[in-house]
Short mmCIF file of N, CA and C in Angstrom, two decimals:
data_model
loop_
_atom_site.label_atom_id
_atom_site.label_comp_id
_atom_site.label_asym_id
_atom_site.label_seq_id
_atom_site.Cartn_x
_atom_site.Cartn_y
_atom_site.Cartn_z
N MET T 1 22.32 -0.44 17.71
CA MET T 1 20.89 -0.51 17.55
C MET T 1 20.56 -1.46 16.40
N ALA T 2 19.64 -2.40 16.65
CA ALA T 2 19.18 -3.30 15.60
C ALA T 2 18.06 -2.61 14.83
N ARG T 3 18.06 -2.78 13.49
CA ARG T 3 17.05 -2.14 12.65
C ARG T 3 16.84 -2.97 11.39
N THR T 4 15.60 -3.08 10.96
CA THR T 4 15.30 -3.76 9.71
C THR T 4 14.13 -3.09 9.02
N GLU T 5 14.13 -3.19 7.71
CA GLU T 5 12.98 -2.76 6.91
C GLU T 5 12.25 -4.01 6.46
N PHE T 6 10.96 -3.99 6.56
CA PHE T 6 10.15 -5.15 6.19
C PHE T 6 10.23 -5.39 4.69
N THR T 7 10.15 -6.65 4.31
CA THR T 7 10.22 -7.03 2.90
C THR T 7 9.00 -7.89 2.56
N TYR T 8 8.82 -8.13 1.30
CA TYR T 8 7.68 -8.92 0.83
C TYR T 8 8.19 -9.98 -0.13
N PRO T 9 7.49 -11.12 -0.17
CA PRO T 9 7.94 -12.19 -1.07
C PRO T 9 7.86 -11.74 -2.52
N SER T 10 8.92 -12.01 -3.26
CA SER T 10 8.96 -11.58 -4.66
C SER T 10 8.26 -12.58 -5.56
N GLY T 11 7.63 -12.07 -6.59
CA GLY T 11 7.02 -12.91 -7.61
C GLY T 11 5.71 -13.55 -7.25
N GLN T 12 5.19 -13.34 -6.05
CA GLN T 12 3.94 -13.98 -5.64
C GLN T 12 2.72 -13.11 -5.89
N PHE T 13 2.93 -11.84 -6.21
CA PHE T 13 1.81 -10.93 -6.36
C PHE T 13 1.92 -10.18 -7.68
N PRO T 14 0.80 -9.72 -8.20
CA PRO T 14 0.83 -9.06 -9.52
C PRO T 14 1.38 -7.63 -9.47
N THR T 15 1.89 -7.20 -8.33
CA THR T 15 2.42 -5.85 -8.19
C THR T 15 3.74 -5.90 -7.42
N THR T 16 4.55 -4.87 -7.63
CA THR T 16 5.76 -4.70 -6.83
C THR T 16 5.69 -3.41 -6.02
N ASP T 17 4.57 -2.71 -6.10
CA ASP T 17 4.37 -1.46 -5.37
C ASP T 17 4.31 -1.75 -3.87
N LYS T 18 5.19 -1.13 -3.10
CA LYS T 18 5.27 -1.41 -1.66
C LYS T 18 3.98 -1.07 -0.93
N ARG T 19 3.30 0.00 -1.34
CA ARG T 19 2.03 0.36 -0.69
C ARG T 19 1.00 -0.75 -0.87
N ASP T 20 0.89 -1.25 -2.10
CA ASP T 20 -0.06 -2.32 -2.37
C ASP T 20 0.32 -3.61 -1.64
N LEU T 21 1.60 -3.93 -1.63
CA LEU T 21 2.06 -5.14 -0.94
C LEU T 21 1.82 -5.05 0.57
N LEU T 22 2.06 -3.87 1.14
CA LEU T 22 1.81 -3.69 2.56
C LEU T 22 0.33 -3.86 2.88
N ALA T 23 -0.53 -3.30 2.04
CA ALA T 23 -1.97 -3.44 2.26
C ALA T 23 -2.41 -4.90 2.10
N PHE T 24 -1.81 -5.62 1.16
CA PHE T 24 -2.21 -7.00 0.90
C PHE T 24 -1.63 -7.98 1.90
N CYS T 25 -0.34 -7.84 2.23
CA CYS T 25 0.36 -8.82 3.07
C CYS T 25 0.45 -8.41 4.53
N GLY T 26 0.41 -7.12 4.80
CA GLY T 26 0.74 -6.64 6.13
C GLY T 26 2.25 -6.62 6.29
N PRO T 27 2.72 -6.12 7.41
CA PRO T 27 4.17 -6.08 7.63
C PRO T 27 4.70 -7.47 7.97
N THR T 28 5.55 -8.00 7.10
CA THR T 28 6.09 -9.34 7.31
C THR T 28 7.62 -9.31 7.32
N LEU T 29 8.17 -10.28 8.05
CA LEU T 29 9.61 -10.47 8.16
C LEU T 29 9.95 -11.92 7.86
N GLU T 30 11.18 -12.16 7.43
CA GLU T 30 11.67 -13.53 7.32
C GLU T 30 12.15 -13.98 8.69
N VAL T 31 11.76 -15.20 9.07
CA VAL T 31 12.17 -15.78 10.35
C VAL T 31 12.58 -17.23 10.16
N ASP T 32 13.27 -17.75 11.15
CA ASP T 32 13.59 -19.18 11.24
C ASP T 32 12.84 -19.70 12.46
N ILE T 33 12.31 -20.92 12.37
CA ILE T 33 11.52 -21.50 13.46
C ILE T 33 12.04 -22.89 13.78
N GLY T 34 12.03 -23.23 15.06
CA GLY T 34 12.42 -24.56 15.49
C GLY T 34 12.69 -24.55 16.98
N LEU T 35 13.41 -25.55 17.42
CA LEU T 35 13.82 -25.61 18.82
C LEU T 35 15.23 -26.16 18.86
N ASP T 36 16.14 -25.33 19.30
CA ASP T 36 17.54 -25.71 19.45
C ASP T 36 17.79 -25.93 20.94
N GLN T 37 17.86 -27.19 21.35
CA GLN T 37 18.03 -27.53 22.76
C GLN T 37 19.33 -26.97 23.33
N LYS T 38 20.30 -26.68 22.47
CA LYS T 38 21.59 -26.18 22.94
C LYS T 38 21.65 -24.65 22.98
N TYR T 39 20.60 -23.99 22.48
CA TYR T 39 20.60 -22.53 22.46
C TYR T 39 20.54 -21.97 23.87
N ASP T 40 21.39 -20.99 24.14
CA ASP T 40 21.45 -20.35 25.46
C ASP T 40 20.99 -18.90 25.33
N PRO T 41 19.79 -18.57 25.83
CA PRO T 41 19.30 -17.19 25.71
C PRO T 41 20.18 -16.17 26.42
N ASP T 42 21.04 -16.63 27.32
CA ASP T 42 21.98 -15.72 27.99
C ASP T 42 23.18 -15.39 27.10
N ARG T 43 23.27 -16.07 25.96
CA ARG T 43 24.32 -15.80 24.97
C ARG T 43 23.67 -15.52 23.63
N PRO T 44 22.94 -14.39 23.52
CA PRO T 44 22.17 -14.13 22.30
C PRO T 44 23.00 -13.92 21.04
N ALA T 45 24.30 -13.74 21.19
CA ALA T 45 25.15 -13.59 20.00
C ALA T 45 25.29 -14.91 19.24
N VAL T 46 24.98 -16.01 19.91
CA VAL T 46 25.02 -17.32 19.26
C VAL T 46 23.64 -17.60 18.66
N VAL T 47 23.60 -17.78 17.36
CA VAL T 47 22.33 -17.99 16.66
C VAL T 47 21.89 -19.44 16.81
N PRO T 48 20.62 -19.67 17.18
CA PRO T 48 20.16 -21.05 17.30
C PRO T 48 20.09 -21.73 15.94
N LYS T 49 20.30 -23.03 15.95
CA LYS T 49 20.18 -23.84 14.72
C LYS T 49 18.73 -24.34 14.66
N LEU T 50 17.96 -23.79 13.72
CA LEU T 50 16.54 -24.09 13.64
C LEU T 50 16.19 -24.76 12.32
N ALA T 51 15.23 -25.66 12.37
CA ALA T 51 14.90 -26.51 11.23
C ALA T 51 14.19 -25.76 10.10
N GLN T 52 13.29 -24.87 10.41
CA GLN T 52 12.52 -24.17 9.38
C GLN T 52 13.18 -22.83 9.11
N GLN T 53 13.75 -22.69 7.92
CA GLN T 53 14.53 -21.50 7.59
C GLN T 53 13.77 -20.56 6.65
N ARG T 54 13.89 -19.28 6.91
CA ARG T 54 13.43 -18.20 6.02
C ARG T 54 11.96 -18.34 5.60
N VAL T 55 11.09 -18.38 6.59
CA VAL T 55 9.65 -18.36 6.34
C VAL T 55 9.11 -17.00 6.78
N ARG T 56 7.89 -16.69 6.38
CA ARG T 56 7.32 -15.37 6.65
C ARG T 56 6.63 -15.35 8.01
N ALA T 57 6.79 -14.22 8.71
CA ALA T 57 6.07 -13.95 9.95
C ALA T 57 5.39 -12.59 9.82
N LEU T 58 4.15 -12.53 10.23
CA LEU T 58 3.39 -11.29 10.22
C LEU T 58 3.55 -10.60 11.57
N VAL T 59 3.90 -9.33 11.57
CA VAL T 59 3.93 -8.55 12.80
C VAL T 59 2.53 -7.95 12.95
N ASP T 60 1.84 -8.33 14.02
CA ASP T 60 0.42 -8.02 14.18
C ASP T 60 0.19 -7.25 15.48
N THR T 61 -0.08 -5.96 15.36
CA THR T 61 -0.32 -5.13 16.53
C THR T 61 -1.66 -5.46 17.19
N GLY T 62 -2.49 -6.23 16.53
CA GLY T 62 -3.77 -6.63 17.11
C GLY T 62 -3.70 -7.92 17.90
N ALA T 63 -2.60 -8.65 17.78
CA ALA T 63 -2.45 -9.92 18.49
C ALA T 63 -1.75 -9.68 19.82
N THR T 64 -2.34 -10.17 20.89
CA THR T 64 -1.71 -9.97 22.20
C THR T 64 -0.49 -10.86 22.38
N ALA T 65 -0.50 -12.03 21.76
CA ALA T 65 0.59 -12.99 21.92
C ALA T 65 1.17 -13.34 20.55
N SER T 66 2.18 -14.19 20.57
CA SER T 66 2.80 -14.66 19.33
C SER T 66 2.41 -16.11 19.08
N TYR T 67 2.32 -16.48 17.80
CA TYR T 67 1.82 -17.79 17.40
C TYR T 67 2.69 -18.39 16.31
N ILE T 68 2.64 -19.71 16.23
CA ILE T 68 3.28 -20.47 15.16
C ILE T 68 2.18 -21.28 14.47
N ASP T 69 2.29 -21.43 13.17
CA ASP T 69 1.33 -22.25 12.46
C ASP T 69 1.36 -23.66 13.05
N SER T 70 0.20 -24.19 13.39
CA SER T 70 0.14 -25.49 14.07
C SER T 70 0.68 -26.62 13.20
N GLN T 71 0.49 -26.54 11.87
CA GLN T 71 1.07 -27.58 11.01
C GLN T 71 2.59 -27.54 11.01
N VAL T 72 3.15 -26.33 11.01
CA VAL T 72 4.61 -26.18 11.08
C VAL T 72 5.11 -26.75 12.41
N ALA T 73 4.43 -26.41 13.50
CA ALA T 73 4.85 -26.89 14.83
C ALA T 73 4.84 -28.42 14.88
N ARG T 74 3.78 -29.03 14.36
CA ARG T 74 3.71 -30.50 14.37
C ARG T 74 4.77 -31.11 13.46
N ARG T 75 4.98 -30.53 12.27
CA ARG T 75 5.98 -31.06 11.33
C ARG T 75 7.38 -31.00 11.93
N LEU T 76 7.66 -29.93 12.70
CA LEU T 76 8.98 -29.78 13.32
C LEU T 76 9.12 -30.58 14.60
N GLY T 77 8.01 -31.17 15.07
CA GLY T 77 8.05 -31.95 16.30
C GLY T 77 8.28 -31.10 17.54
N LEU T 78 7.79 -29.86 17.51
CA LEU T 78 7.96 -28.99 18.67
C LEU T 78 7.19 -29.55 19.85
N PRO T 79 7.77 -29.50 21.05
CA PRO T 79 7.10 -30.07 22.22
C PRO T 79 5.85 -29.27 22.61
N GLN T 80 4.76 -30.00 22.88
CA GLN T 80 3.54 -29.37 23.38
C GLN T 80 3.69 -29.18 24.88
N ILE T 81 3.46 -27.94 25.36
CA ILE T 81 3.64 -27.69 26.78
C ILE T 81 2.34 -27.30 27.49
N ASP T 82 1.28 -27.06 26.71
CA ASP T 82 0.00 -26.68 27.33
C ASP T 82 -1.09 -26.81 26.29
N LYS T 83 -2.32 -26.81 26.76
CA LYS T 83 -3.49 -26.83 25.88
C LYS T 83 -4.61 -26.13 26.63
N GLU T 84 -5.29 -25.19 25.95
CA GLU T 84 -6.40 -24.49 26.60
C GLU T 84 -7.44 -24.07 25.57
N THR T 85 -8.65 -23.86 26.04
CA THR T 85 -9.71 -23.34 25.19
C THR T 85 -9.75 -21.83 25.38
N VAL T 86 -9.63 -21.10 24.27
CA VAL T 86 -9.64 -19.64 24.32
C VAL T 86 -10.70 -19.11 23.37
N THR T 87 -11.12 -17.88 23.59
CA THR T 87 -12.04 -17.22 22.69
C THR T 87 -11.26 -16.19 21.90
N LEU T 88 -11.18 -16.41 20.59
CA LEU T 88 -10.45 -15.49 19.71
C LEU T 88 -11.40 -14.41 19.20
N ALA T 89 -10.89 -13.22 19.03
CA ALA T 89 -11.71 -12.08 18.61
C ALA T 89 -12.46 -12.37 17.31
N LEU T 90 -11.82 -13.01 16.36
CA LEU T 90 -12.46 -13.25 15.07
C LEU T 90 -12.80 -14.71 14.82
N GLY T 91 -12.42 -15.60 15.73
CA GLY T 91 -12.60 -17.00 15.43
C GLY T 91 -13.44 -17.79 16.40
N GLY T 92 -14.06 -17.12 17.37
CA GLY T 92 -14.85 -17.85 18.36
C GLY T 92 -13.96 -18.67 19.27
N GLN T 93 -14.55 -19.69 19.90
CA GLN T 93 -13.76 -20.55 20.80
C GLN T 93 -12.93 -21.54 20.00
N GLN T 94 -11.72 -21.75 20.49
CA GLN T 94 -10.80 -22.65 19.81
C GLN T 94 -9.85 -23.24 20.85
N ILE T 95 -9.48 -24.49 20.63
CA ILE T 95 -8.46 -25.11 21.48
C ILE T 95 -7.10 -24.72 20.93
N ILE T 96 -6.29 -24.14 21.81
CA ILE T 96 -4.94 -23.72 21.43
C ILE T 96 -3.93 -24.62 22.12
N VAL T 97 -3.11 -25.27 21.33
CA VAL T 97 -1.98 -26.03 21.87
C VAL T 97 -0.80 -25.07 21.91
N THR T 98 -0.09 -25.04 23.03
CA THR T 98 1.08 -24.19 23.18
C THR T 98 2.33 -25.02 22.98
N TYR T 99 3.23 -24.50 22.15
CA TYR T 99 4.47 -25.20 21.82
C TYR T 99 5.67 -24.43 22.36
N LEU T 100 6.70 -25.17 22.74
CA LEU T 100 7.97 -24.57 23.09
C LEU T 100 8.79 -24.45 21.81
N ALA T 101 9.28 -23.25 21.54
CA ALA T 101 10.00 -23.03 20.27
C ALA T 101 10.91 -21.82 20.38
N HIS T 102 11.73 -21.68 19.34
CA HIS T 102 12.53 -20.48 19.13
C HIS T 102 12.10 -19.91 17.77
N VAL T 103 11.98 -18.61 17.71
CA VAL T 103 11.77 -17.91 16.44
C VAL T 103 12.89 -16.89 16.33
N HIS T 104 13.73 -17.09 15.33
CA HIS T 104 14.88 -16.21 15.12
C HIS T 104 14.60 -15.27 13.96
N ILE T 105 14.88 -13.97 14.16
CA ILE T 105 14.71 -12.97 13.11
C ILE T 105 16.10 -12.58 12.64
N PRO T 106 16.56 -13.17 11.53
CA PRO T 106 17.94 -12.93 11.09
C PRO T 106 18.26 -11.46 10.84
N SER T 107 17.31 -10.70 10.27
CA SER T 107 17.60 -9.30 9.94
C SER T 107 17.80 -8.44 11.18
N LEU T 108 17.31 -8.90 12.32
CA LEU T 108 17.49 -8.17 13.59
C LEU T 108 18.51 -8.84 14.50
N PHE T 109 18.99 -10.02 14.09
CA PHE T 109 19.87 -10.83 14.93
C PHE T 109 19.26 -10.98 16.31
N PHE T 110 17.99 -11.41 16.33
CA PHE T 110 17.21 -11.50 17.57
C PHE T 110 16.43 -12.81 17.59
N THR T 111 16.37 -13.45 18.77
CA THR T 111 15.67 -14.72 18.91
C THR T 111 14.61 -14.61 20.01
N LEU T 112 13.39 -14.97 19.66
CA LEU T 112 12.32 -15.09 20.66
C LEU T 112 12.37 -16.49 21.22
N VAL T 113 12.25 -16.59 22.53
CA VAL T 113 12.28 -17.87 23.21
C VAL T 113 11.00 -18.03 23.99
N GLY T 114 10.44 -19.23 23.92
CA GLY T 114 9.33 -19.45 24.82
C GLY T 114 8.11 -20.06 24.19
N PRO T 115 7.01 -19.92 24.90
CA PRO T 115 5.79 -20.54 24.43
C PRO T 115 5.16 -19.76 23.28
N PHE T 116 4.66 -20.52 22.30
CA PHE T 116 3.94 -19.95 21.17
C PHE T 116 2.67 -20.77 20.99
N GLY T 117 1.54 -20.08 20.91
CA GLY T 117 0.30 -20.78 20.63
C GLY T 117 0.32 -21.30 19.21
N GLY T 118 -0.35 -22.42 18.99
CA GLY T 118 -0.46 -22.98 17.65
C GLY T 118 -1.79 -22.61 17.03
N LEU T 119 -1.75 -21.99 15.86
CA LEU T 119 -2.96 -21.62 15.12
C LEU T 119 -2.80 -22.03 13.67
N ASP T 120 -3.92 -22.18 12.97
CA ASP T 120 -3.88 -22.42 11.53
C ASP T 120 -3.65 -21.07 10.86
N LEU T 121 -2.42 -20.80 10.47
CA LEU T 121 -2.06 -19.52 9.86
C LEU T 121 -1.99 -19.59 8.34
N ARG T 122 -2.34 -20.73 7.77
CA ARG T 122 -2.27 -20.87 6.32
C ARG T 122 -3.07 -19.81 5.57
N PRO T 123 -4.28 -19.44 6.04
CA PRO T 123 -5.01 -18.40 5.31
C PRO T 123 -4.27 -17.06 5.24
N LEU T 124 -3.37 -16.82 6.18
CA LEU T 124 -2.58 -15.58 6.18
C LEU T 124 -1.30 -15.72 5.37
N ASN T 125 -0.99 -16.94 4.93
CA ASN T 125 0.21 -17.23 4.15
C ASN T 125 1.49 -16.88 4.93
N VAL T 126 1.46 -17.16 6.25
CA VAL T 126 2.63 -16.96 7.10
C VAL T 126 2.81 -18.17 8.00
N ALA T 127 4.02 -18.34 8.51
CA ALA T 127 4.32 -19.45 9.42
C ALA T 127 4.27 -19.02 10.88
N ALA T 128 4.25 -17.69 11.13
CA ALA T 128 4.21 -17.19 12.50
C ALA T 128 3.56 -15.82 12.52
N VAL T 129 3.03 -15.48 13.68
CA VAL T 129 2.52 -14.14 13.96
C VAL T 129 3.25 -13.64 15.19
N LEU T 130 3.82 -12.46 15.08
CA LEU T 130 4.52 -11.84 16.20
C LEU T 130 3.62 -10.74 16.74
N GLY T 131 3.15 -10.91 17.98
CA GLY T 131 2.17 -10.01 18.55
C GLY T 131 2.76 -8.92 19.41
N ARG T 132 1.88 -8.29 20.17
CA ARG T 132 2.27 -7.12 20.97
C ARG T 132 3.30 -7.44 22.04
N GLU T 133 3.30 -8.66 22.57
CA GLU T 133 4.31 -8.99 23.57
C GLU T 133 5.71 -8.92 22.95
N PHE T 134 5.84 -9.27 21.68
CA PHE T 134 7.11 -9.12 20.97
C PHE T 134 7.42 -7.64 20.75
N LEU T 135 6.42 -6.86 20.35
CA LEU T 135 6.63 -5.45 20.02
C LEU T 135 6.96 -4.57 21.22
N MET T 136 6.73 -5.06 22.43
CA MET T 136 7.01 -4.26 23.63
C MET T 136 8.45 -3.77 23.70
N ASP T 137 9.37 -4.48 23.08
CA ASP T 137 10.78 -4.12 23.14
C ASP T 137 11.30 -3.50 21.85
N TRP T 138 10.40 -3.12 20.94
CA TRP T 138 10.80 -2.61 19.64
C TRP T 138 10.02 -1.35 19.29
N LYS T 139 10.58 -0.55 18.41
CA LYS T 139 9.92 0.64 17.89
C LYS T 139 9.50 0.33 16.45
N LEU T 140 8.19 0.38 16.20
CA LEU T 140 7.64 0.07 14.89
C LEU T 140 7.24 1.36 14.20
N LYS T 141 7.75 1.57 12.99
CA LYS T 141 7.35 2.72 12.19
C LYS T 141 6.64 2.22 10.94
N TYR T 142 5.39 2.59 10.82
CA TYR T 142 4.53 2.12 9.72
C TYR T 142 4.17 3.33 8.87
N ASP T 143 4.70 3.39 7.66
CA ASP T 143 4.41 4.50 6.76
C ASP T 143 3.61 3.98 5.58
N GLY T 144 2.28 4.06 5.72
CA GLY T 144 1.41 3.56 4.66
C GLY T 144 1.52 4.35 3.37
N THR T 145 1.98 5.60 3.42
CA THR T 145 2.07 6.41 2.21
C THR T 145 3.16 5.91 1.27
N THR T 146 4.20 5.29 1.84
CA THR T 146 5.28 4.75 1.03
C THR T 146 5.32 3.23 1.01
N GLY T 147 4.62 2.62 1.97
CA GLY T 147 4.67 1.16 2.11
C GLY T 147 5.91 0.68 2.84
N VAL T 148 6.64 1.60 3.47
CA VAL T 148 7.86 1.23 4.19
C VAL T 148 7.54 1.06 5.67
N VAL T 149 7.92 -0.09 6.21
CA VAL T 149 7.75 -0.38 7.63
C VAL T 149 9.12 -0.75 8.17
N THR T 150 9.48 -0.14 9.30
CA THR T 150 10.76 -0.45 9.93
C THR T 150 10.55 -0.84 11.37
N LEU T 151 11.48 -1.62 11.86
CA LEU T 151 11.47 -2.08 13.24
C LEU T 151 12.87 -1.85 13.78
N GLU T 152 12.96 -1.20 14.94
CA GLU T 152 14.29 -0.96 15.51
C GLU T 152 14.24 -1.05 17.03
N SER T 153 15.41 -1.32 17.61
CA SER T 153 15.50 -1.41 19.07
C SER T 153 15.70 -0.05 19.67
#
């Protein structure tokens, strides 16, 4: 069984209290982002070689899909595979470019493969958002009283 406890970036906030960090940052994980053309999803034991290493991803139970920061996607040269106008719950209508990418979660030894919408995630201080489609295969335990969040298969 794969299992990880969520962590928070050190030294960026005036507190180290997990409850306060969870309220401020939300549940975040370290991930790697990129596109490894040689990665074979049928051989998940082989970790993809990805250009963007150890960046933050927010696990968001309110997001139906998963997203990558559009600036990160462009900087990494991820291939654009679609473009559509969507209505976001909090952002009104927006054009979303869809990128082909891999997002690897080292602490779970797990790689997401496939399309990721591109959004400006800089205000959230994360490079990716992992939505409900990702969570469908995981058990999320959120304990706000202690600030401990775990994810397990």
